[in-house]
């Protein structure tokens, strides 16, 4: 059976790159399609404090760089291409179509992760890049000494909020409940930081500004009051949606677009695997994504590498 590759890995984040290291070392001819850039979500994370083996933390961009270098070291090929379609997944030779070509492969690991969920309120799209941001590490510096809001109450909101607190004058967290979802250590850090302020049980109804963000219109869910809260930026961290649109009808997905896999990252389609945030029941941690990627590559090697 002639194919361009033994294994094509969709996604160049922690899961995809970990799979590439193992695939390369197993002498599989592997291709990683990483979209626009290698590194995934950690590329836009300031400091990673919970990745085992780095007691002092490691910067996200630095860890991304190392992972990208490591994944190429054993022969996996990397291409900055966006997948648009997958075909013939149930066949022994599968086809992956990108914005710049198409490839045949025996195996496919889907590790395309997720994208930041949008609030869907007026002003969000119009002021995106003009104060509305989904990446504190990328955009925080534009708001030095200013007052910004962070929307959300999970790990990402507080983690990125802490990064912003080192740059801006005040970080106001707008959260829809009066209890945070984030881990205890991040909660404690934020609650003790004098630069943090919390608008509990509030939702953002609109992002306002003339060309740039000037305020967010918020609603107090307990009193029903709505008012404009001044801010020059709104950083939105309300979770992720899975990047699986191109898989609709091709791979069994749950109602939120996550791929069903077994404990070895196999889907129900022979030769097709999923790893990281895209799969069902993921804890969505860097360490679990790495483990998923490795598991998927080892399963692929067992299934197709020795064929
Ligand atoms: P998340 O844990 O799903 O939290 C999303 C937050 O946004 C929740 O507080 C949620 O409110 C709120 N929210 C959701 N939809 C909303 C809406 N339409 N309007 C207003 N608020 C809304 O997402 P995440 O913080 O992005 O984290 C995702 C995963 O990545 C998690 O597993 C997390 O542990 C991991 N992560 C870890 C770290 C770290 O360990 N340092 C950093 C970043 C991410 P409710 O609480 O009311 O549901």
PDB file of C-alpha atoms in Angstrom, residues 67-258:
ATOM      1  CA  UNK A  67       8.677  21.081  21.767  1.00  0.00           C
ATOM      2  CA  UNK A  68       8.742  22.160  18.102  1.00  0.00           C
ATOM      3  CA  UNK A  69      12.495  21.548  17.909  1.00  0.00           C
ATOM      4  CA  UNK A  70      12.127  18.188  19.657  1.00  0.00           C
ATOM      5  CA  UNK A  71       9.333  17.009  17.376  1.00  0.00           C
ATOM      6  CA  UNK A  72      11.388  17.650  14.214  1.00  0.00           C
ATOM      7  CA  UNK A  73      14.520  16.037  15.657  1.00  0.00           C
ATOM      8  CA  UNK A  74      13.413  12.468  14.915  1.00  0.00           C
ATOM      9  CA  UNK A  75      12.272  13.089  11.390  1.00  0.00           C
ATOM     10  CA  UNK A  76       8.649  14.239  11.568  1.00  0.00           C
ATOM     11  CA  UNK A  77       7.993  16.760   8.821  1.00  0.00           C
ATOM     12  CA  UNK A  78       6.251  20.016   9.751  1.00  0.00           C
ATOM     13  CA  UNK A  79       4.105  22.079   7.400  1.00  0.00           C
ATOM     14  CA  UNK A  80       2.260  25.310   8.169  1.00  0.00           C
ATOM     15  CA  UNK A  81      -0.946  24.338   6.430  1.00  0.00           C
ATOM     16  CA  UNK A  82      -4.583  24.507   7.407  1.00  0.00           C
ATOM     17  CA  UNK A  83      -6.659  21.323   7.012  1.00  0.00           C
ATOM     18  CA  UNK A  84      -9.866  21.932   5.114  1.00  0.00           C
ATOM     19  CA  UNK A  85     -11.170  18.401   4.605  1.00  0.00           C
ATOM     20  CA  UNK A  86     -10.509  14.749   5.394  1.00  0.00           C
ATOM     21  CA  UNK A  87     -11.738  11.952   3.117  1.00  0.00           C
ATOM     22  CA  UNK A  88     -11.952   8.160   2.966  1.00  0.00           C
ATOM     23  CA  UNK A  89     -11.251   7.776   6.673  1.00  0.00           C
ATOM     24  CA  UNK A  90     -12.700   4.271   6.772  1.00  0.00           C
ATOM     25  CA  UNK A  91     -10.352   3.183   3.960  1.00  0.00           C
ATOM     26  CA  UNK A  92      -6.795   1.903   4.506  1.00  0.00           C
ATOM     27  CA  UNK A  93      -5.556   4.931   2.519  1.00  0.00           C
ATOM     28  CA  UNK A  94      -6.979   8.152   3.920  1.00  0.00           C
ATOM     29  CA  UNK A  95      -6.818  11.601   2.354  1.00  0.00           C
ATOM     30  CA  UNK A  96      -6.106  14.899   4.071  1.00  0.00           C
ATOM     31  CA  UNK A  97      -6.809  18.061   2.090  1.00  0.00           C
ATOM     32  CA  UNK A  98      -5.239  21.382   3.099  1.00  0.00           C
ATOM     33  CA  UNK A  99      -5.282  24.945   1.821  1.00  0.00           C
ATOM     34  CA  UNK A 100      -2.145  24.035  -0.146  1.00  0.00           C
ATOM     35  CA  UNK A 101      -2.430  20.439  -1.314  1.00  0.00           C
ATOM     36  CA  UNK A 102      -3.507  16.951  -0.313  1.00  0.00           C
ATOM     37  CA  UNK A 103      -1.780  13.950   1.258  1.00  0.00           C
ATOM     38  CA  UNK A 104      -2.491  10.241   1.506  1.00  0.00           C
ATOM     39  CA  UNK A 105      -1.803   8.435   4.762  1.00  0.00           C
ATOM     40  CA  UNK A 106      -2.354   5.144   6.557  1.00  0.00           C
ATOM     41  CA  UNK A 107      -3.035   6.784   9.920  1.00  0.00           C
ATOM     42  CA  UNK A 108      -4.438  10.047  11.176  1.00  0.00           C
ATOM     43  CA  UNK A 109      -4.130  11.650  14.610  1.00  0.00           C
ATOM     44  CA  UNK A 110      -6.484  14.569  15.166  1.00  0.00           C
ATOM     45  CA  UNK A 111      -5.045  16.986  17.734  1.00  0.00           C
ATOM     46  CA  UNK A 112      -6.544  20.261  16.578  1.00  0.00           C
ATOM     47  CA  UNK A 113      -7.540  21.449  20.059  1.00  0.00           C
ATOM     48  CA  UNK A 114      -9.918  24.327  20.563  1.00  0.00           C
ATOM     49  CA  UNK A 115     -10.392  28.031  20.006  1.00  0.00           C
ATOM     50  CA  UNK A 116     -11.423  30.703  22.460  1.00  0.00           C
ATOM     51  CA  UNK A 117     -15.175  30.919  22.840  1.00  0.00           C
ATOM     52  CA  UNK A 118     -16.692  34.275  21.974  1.00  0.00           C
ATOM     53  CA  UNK A 119     -19.149  36.176  24.140  1.00  0.00           C
ATOM     54  CA  UNK A 120     -21.324  37.005  21.147  1.00  0.00           C
ATOM     55  CA  UNK A 121     -22.241  40.480  22.407  1.00  0.00           C
ATOM     56  CA  UNK A 122     -22.446  43.705  20.374  1.00  0.00           C
ATOM     57  CA  UNK A 123     -19.054  45.359  19.999  1.00  0.00           C
ATOM     58  CA  UNK A 124     -17.027  42.192  20.499  1.00  0.00           C
ATOM     59  CA  UNK A 125     -16.273  41.584  16.851  1.00  0.00           C
ATOM     60  CA  UNK A 126     -16.050  45.240  15.816  1.00  0.00           C
ATOM     61  CA  UNK A 127     -13.550  46.048  18.584  1.00  0.00           C
ATOM     62  CA  UNK A 128     -11.555  42.834  18.286  1.00  0.00           C
ATOM     63  CA  UNK A 129      -7.877  43.821  18.139  1.00  0.00           C
ATOM     64  CA  UNK A 130      -8.849  47.310  19.364  1.00  0.00           C
ATOM     65  CA  UNK A 131      -9.148  46.401  23.016  1.00  0.00           C
ATOM     66  CA  UNK A 132     -11.064  43.131  22.738  1.00  0.00           C
ATOM     67  CA  UNK A 133      -8.555  40.322  23.108  1.00  0.00           C
ATOM     68  CA  UNK A 134      -8.351  36.594  23.816  1.00  0.00           C
ATOM     69  CA  UNK A 135      -4.598  36.641  24.541  1.00  0.00           C
ATOM     70  CA  UNK A 136      -3.123  38.605  27.440  1.00  0.00           C
ATOM     71  CA  UNK A 137       0.424  37.581  26.582  1.00  0.00           C
ATOM     72  CA  UNK A 138       0.015  38.912  23.039  1.00  0.00           C
ATOM     73  CA  UNK A 139      -1.819  42.150  23.817  1.00  0.00           C
ATOM     74  CA  UNK A 140      -1.345  42.971  27.518  1.00  0.00           C
ATOM     75  CA  UNK A 141       1.511  45.399  26.893  1.00  0.00           C
ATOM     76  CA  UNK A 142      -0.709  47.740  24.895  1.00  0.00           C
ATOM     77  CA  UNK A 143      -2.574  48.570  28.123  1.00  0.00           C
ATOM     78  CA  UNK A 144       0.269  49.403  30.496  1.00  0.00           C
ATOM     79  CA  UNK A 145      -1.002  51.318  33.535  1.00  0.00           C
ATOM     80  CA  UNK A 146      -4.640  51.191  32.335  1.00  0.00           C
ATOM     81  CA  UNK A 147      -7.817  49.616  33.719  1.00  0.00           C
ATOM     82  CA  UNK A 148      -8.928  46.442  31.957  1.00  0.00           C
ATOM     83  CA  UNK A 149     -11.578  43.789  32.457  1.00  0.00           C
ATOM     84  CA  UNK A 150     -11.232  40.027  32.246  1.00  0.00           C
ATOM     85  CA  UNK A 151     -14.393  38.042  31.560  1.00  0.00           C
ATOM     86  CA  UNK A 152     -14.743  34.533  33.032  1.00  0.00           C
ATOM     87  CA  UNK A 153     -14.095  32.721  36.289  1.00  0.00           C
ATOM     88  CA  UNK A 154     -11.992  29.724  35.236  1.00  0.00           C
ATOM     89  CA  UNK A 155      -8.280  28.953  35.292  1.00  0.00           C
ATOM     90  CA  UNK A 156      -7.590  30.860  32.106  1.00  0.00           C
ATOM     91  CA  UNK A 157      -9.287  34.052  33.369  1.00  0.00           C
ATOM     92  CA  UNK A 158      -7.320  34.122  36.610  1.00  0.00           C
ATOM     93  CA  UNK A 159      -4.042  32.919  35.137  1.00  0.00           C
ATOM     94  CA  UNK A 160      -4.101  35.510  32.371  1.00  0.00           C
ATOM     95  CA  UNK A 161      -5.517  38.086  34.796  1.00  0.00           C
ATOM     96  CA  UNK A 162      -2.468  37.586  37.039  1.00  0.00           C
ATOM     97  CA  UNK A 163      -0.210  38.164  34.063  1.00  0.00           C
ATOM     98  CA  UNK A 164      -2.110  41.362  33.240  1.00  0.00           C
ATOM     99  CA  UNK A 165      -1.915  42.542  36.861  1.00  0.00           C
ATOM    100  CA  UNK A 166       1.848  42.836  36.418  1.00  0.00           C
ATOM    101  CA  UNK A 167       1.328  45.331  33.589  1.00  0.00           C
ATOM    102  CA  UNK A 168      -1.929  47.236  34.010  1.00  0.00           C
ATOM    103  CA  UNK A 169      -3.302  49.435  36.808  1.00  0.00           C
ATOM    104  CA  UNK A 170      -6.382  47.350  37.594  1.00  0.00           C
ATOM    105  CA  UNK A 171      -7.861  44.039  36.477  1.00  0.00           C
ATOM    106  CA  UNK A 172     -11.597  43.724  37.010  1.00  0.00           C
ATOM    107  CA  UNK A 173     -12.884  40.186  36.703  1.00  0.00           C
ATOM    108  CA  UNK A 174     -16.476  40.072  35.465  1.00  0.00           C
ATOM    109  CA  UNK A 175     -17.933  36.712  36.419  1.00  0.00           C
ATOM    110  CA  UNK A 176     -21.495  35.475  35.978  1.00  0.00           C
ATOM    111  CA  UNK A 177     -21.629  33.692  39.352  1.00  0.00           C
ATOM    112  CA  UNK A 178     -20.490  34.577  42.866  1.00  0.00           C
ATOM    113  CA  UNK A 179     -18.132  31.627  42.990  1.00  0.00           C
ATOM    114  CA  UNK A 180     -15.064  30.997  40.859  1.00  0.00           C
ATOM    115  CA  UNK A 181     -14.468  27.838  38.864  1.00  0.00           C
ATOM    116  CA  UNK A 182     -10.664  28.263  38.830  1.00  0.00           C
ATOM    117  CA  UNK A 183      -8.308  26.094  40.903  1.00  0.00           C
ATOM    118  CA  UNK A 184      -7.783  27.103  44.541  1.00  0.00           C
ATOM    119  CA  UNK A 185      -4.205  28.292  44.104  1.00  0.00           C
ATOM    120  CA  UNK A 186      -5.186  30.689  41.296  1.00  0.00           C
ATOM    121  CA  UNK A 187      -8.209  31.917  43.259  1.00  0.00           C
ATOM    122  CA  UNK A 188      -6.093  32.633  46.327  1.00  0.00           C
ATOM    123  CA  UNK A 189      -3.480  34.470  44.284  1.00  0.00           C
ATOM    124  CA  UNK A 190      -6.068  36.679  42.590  1.00  0.00           C
ATOM    125  CA  UNK A 191      -8.129  37.358  45.717  1.00  0.00           C
ATOM    126  CA  UNK A 192      -4.995  38.464  47.577  1.00  0.00           C
ATOM    127  CA  UNK A 193      -3.724  40.689  44.761  1.00  0.00           C
ATOM    128  CA  UNK A 194      -4.726  44.334  45.390  1.00  0.00           C
ATOM    129  CA  UNK A 195      -4.809  44.997  41.653  1.00  0.00           C
ATOM    130  CA  UNK A 196      -7.758  42.618  41.226  1.00  0.00           C
ATOM    131  CA  UNK A 197     -11.359  43.686  41.572  1.00  0.00           C
ATOM    132  CA  UNK A 198     -14.362  41.388  41.094  1.00  0.00           C
ATOM    133  CA  UNK A 199     -17.783  42.116  39.695  1.00  0.00           C
ATOM    134  CA  UNK A 200     -19.603  39.036  40.985  1.00  0.00           C
ATOM    135  CA  UNK A 201     -22.797  37.812  39.367  1.00  0.00           C
ATOM    136  CA  UNK A 202     -22.321  40.188  36.463  1.00  0.00           C
ATOM    137  CA  UNK A 203     -22.482  39.580  32.736  1.00  0.00           C
ATOM    138  CA  UNK A 204     -21.168  41.671  29.878  1.00  0.00           C
ATOM    139  CA  UNK A 205     -23.973  42.787  27.574  1.00  0.00           C
ATOM    140  CA  UNK A 206     -21.992  45.003  25.231  1.00  0.00           C
ATOM    141  CA  UNK A 207     -18.473  46.214  24.594  1.00  0.00           C
ATOM    142  CA  UNK A 208     -18.514  49.909  23.866  1.00  0.00           C
ATOM    143  CA  UNK A 209     -16.100  52.338  22.278  1.00  0.00           C
ATOM    144  CA  UNK A 210     -15.522  54.645  19.400  1.00  0.00           C
ATOM    145  CA  UNK A 211     -12.839  52.771  17.438  1.00  0.00           C
ATOM    146  CA  UNK A 212     -11.249  51.425  20.631  1.00  0.00           C
ATOM    147  CA  UNK A 213     -12.723  49.914  23.796  1.00  0.00           C
ATOM    148  CA  UNK A 214     -13.858  52.556  26.291  1.00  0.00           C
ATOM    149  CA  UNK A 215     -16.264  50.637  28.537  1.00  0.00           C
ATOM    150  CA  UNK A 216     -18.158  47.411  28.973  1.00  0.00           C
ATOM    151  CA  UNK A 217     -21.876  47.474  29.568  1.00  0.00           C
ATOM    152  CA  UNK A 218     -22.508  45.070  32.428  1.00  0.00           C
ATOM    153  CA  UNK A 219     -25.609  43.714  34.106  1.00  0.00           C
ATOM    154  CA  UNK A 220     -25.774  42.840  37.784  1.00  0.00           C
ATOM    155  CA  UNK A 221     -27.748  39.598  37.759  1.00  0.00           C
ATOM    156  CA  UNK A 222     -28.802  40.000  41.386  1.00  0.00           C
ATOM    157  CA  UNK A 223     -30.238  43.507  41.138  1.00  0.00           C
ATOM    158  CA  UNK A 224     -30.971  43.650  37.412  1.00  0.00           C
ATOM    159  CA  UNK A 225     -29.050  46.972  37.164  1.00  0.00           C
ATOM    160  CA  UNK A 226     -27.159  47.698  33.949  1.00  0.00           C
ATOM    161  CA  UNK A 227     -24.372  50.235  33.761  1.00  0.00           C
ATOM    162  CA  UNK A 228     -21.219  51.154  31.822  1.00  0.00           C
ATOM    163  CA  UNK A 229     -17.997  50.098  33.481  1.00  0.00           C
ATOM    164  CA  UNK A 230     -14.968  52.013  32.141  1.00  0.00           C
ATOM    165  CA  UNK A 231     -12.124  49.902  30.740  1.00  0.00           C
ATOM    166  CA  UNK A 232      -9.702  50.225  27.852  1.00  0.00           C
ATOM    167  CA  UNK A 233      -9.569  46.488  27.163  1.00  0.00           C
ATOM    168  CA  UNK A 234     -11.707  43.389  27.590  1.00  0.00           C
ATOM    169  CA  UNK A 235      -9.848  40.076  27.770  1.00  0.00           C
ATOM    170  CA  UNK A 236     -12.296  37.233  27.242  1.00  0.00           C
ATOM    171  CA  UNK A 237     -11.680  33.811  28.804  1.00  0.00           C
ATOM    172  CA  UNK A 238     -14.964  31.938  28.815  1.00  0.00           C
ATOM    173  CA  UNK A 239     -13.730  28.534  27.665  1.00  0.00           C
ATOM    174  CA  UNK A 240     -13.022  26.822  24.395  1.00  0.00           C
ATOM    175  CA  UNK A 241     -14.904  25.380  21.463  1.00  0.00           C
ATOM    176  CA  UNK A 242     -13.395  22.400  19.681  1.00  0.00           C
ATOM    177  CA  UNK A 243     -11.786  22.824  16.269  1.00  0.00           C
ATOM    178  CA  UNK A 244     -13.646  19.971  14.633  1.00  0.00           C
ATOM    179  CA  UNK A 245     -15.920  21.565  12.027  1.00  0.00           C
ATOM    180  CA  UNK A 246     -14.017  19.879   9.196  1.00  0.00           C
ATOM    181  CA  UNK A 247     -14.729  16.474  10.782  1.00  0.00           C
ATOM    182  CA  UNK A 248     -18.524  16.721  10.806  1.00  0.00           C
ATOM    183  CA  UNK A 249     -19.972  13.521   9.360  1.00  0.00           C
ATOM    184  CA  UNK A 250     -16.535  11.886   9.151  1.00  0.00           C
ATOM    185  CA  UNK A 251     -15.703  11.011  12.777  1.00  0.00           C
ATOM    186  CA  UNK A 252     -18.115  10.335  15.661  1.00  0.00           C
ATOM    187  CA  UNK A 253     -18.368  13.587  17.664  1.00  0.00           C
ATOM    188  CA  UNK A 254     -20.317  14.457  20.795  1.00  0.00           C
ATOM    189  CA  UNK A 255     -22.759  17.363  20.911  1.00  0.00           C
ATOM    190  CA  UNK A 256     -19.947  19.861  21.554  1.00  0.00           C
ATOM    191  CA  UNK A 257     -17.716  18.666  18.723  1.00  0.00           C
ATOM    192  CA  UNK A 258     -15.360  16.512  20.786  1.00  0.00           C
TER     193      UNK A 258
END
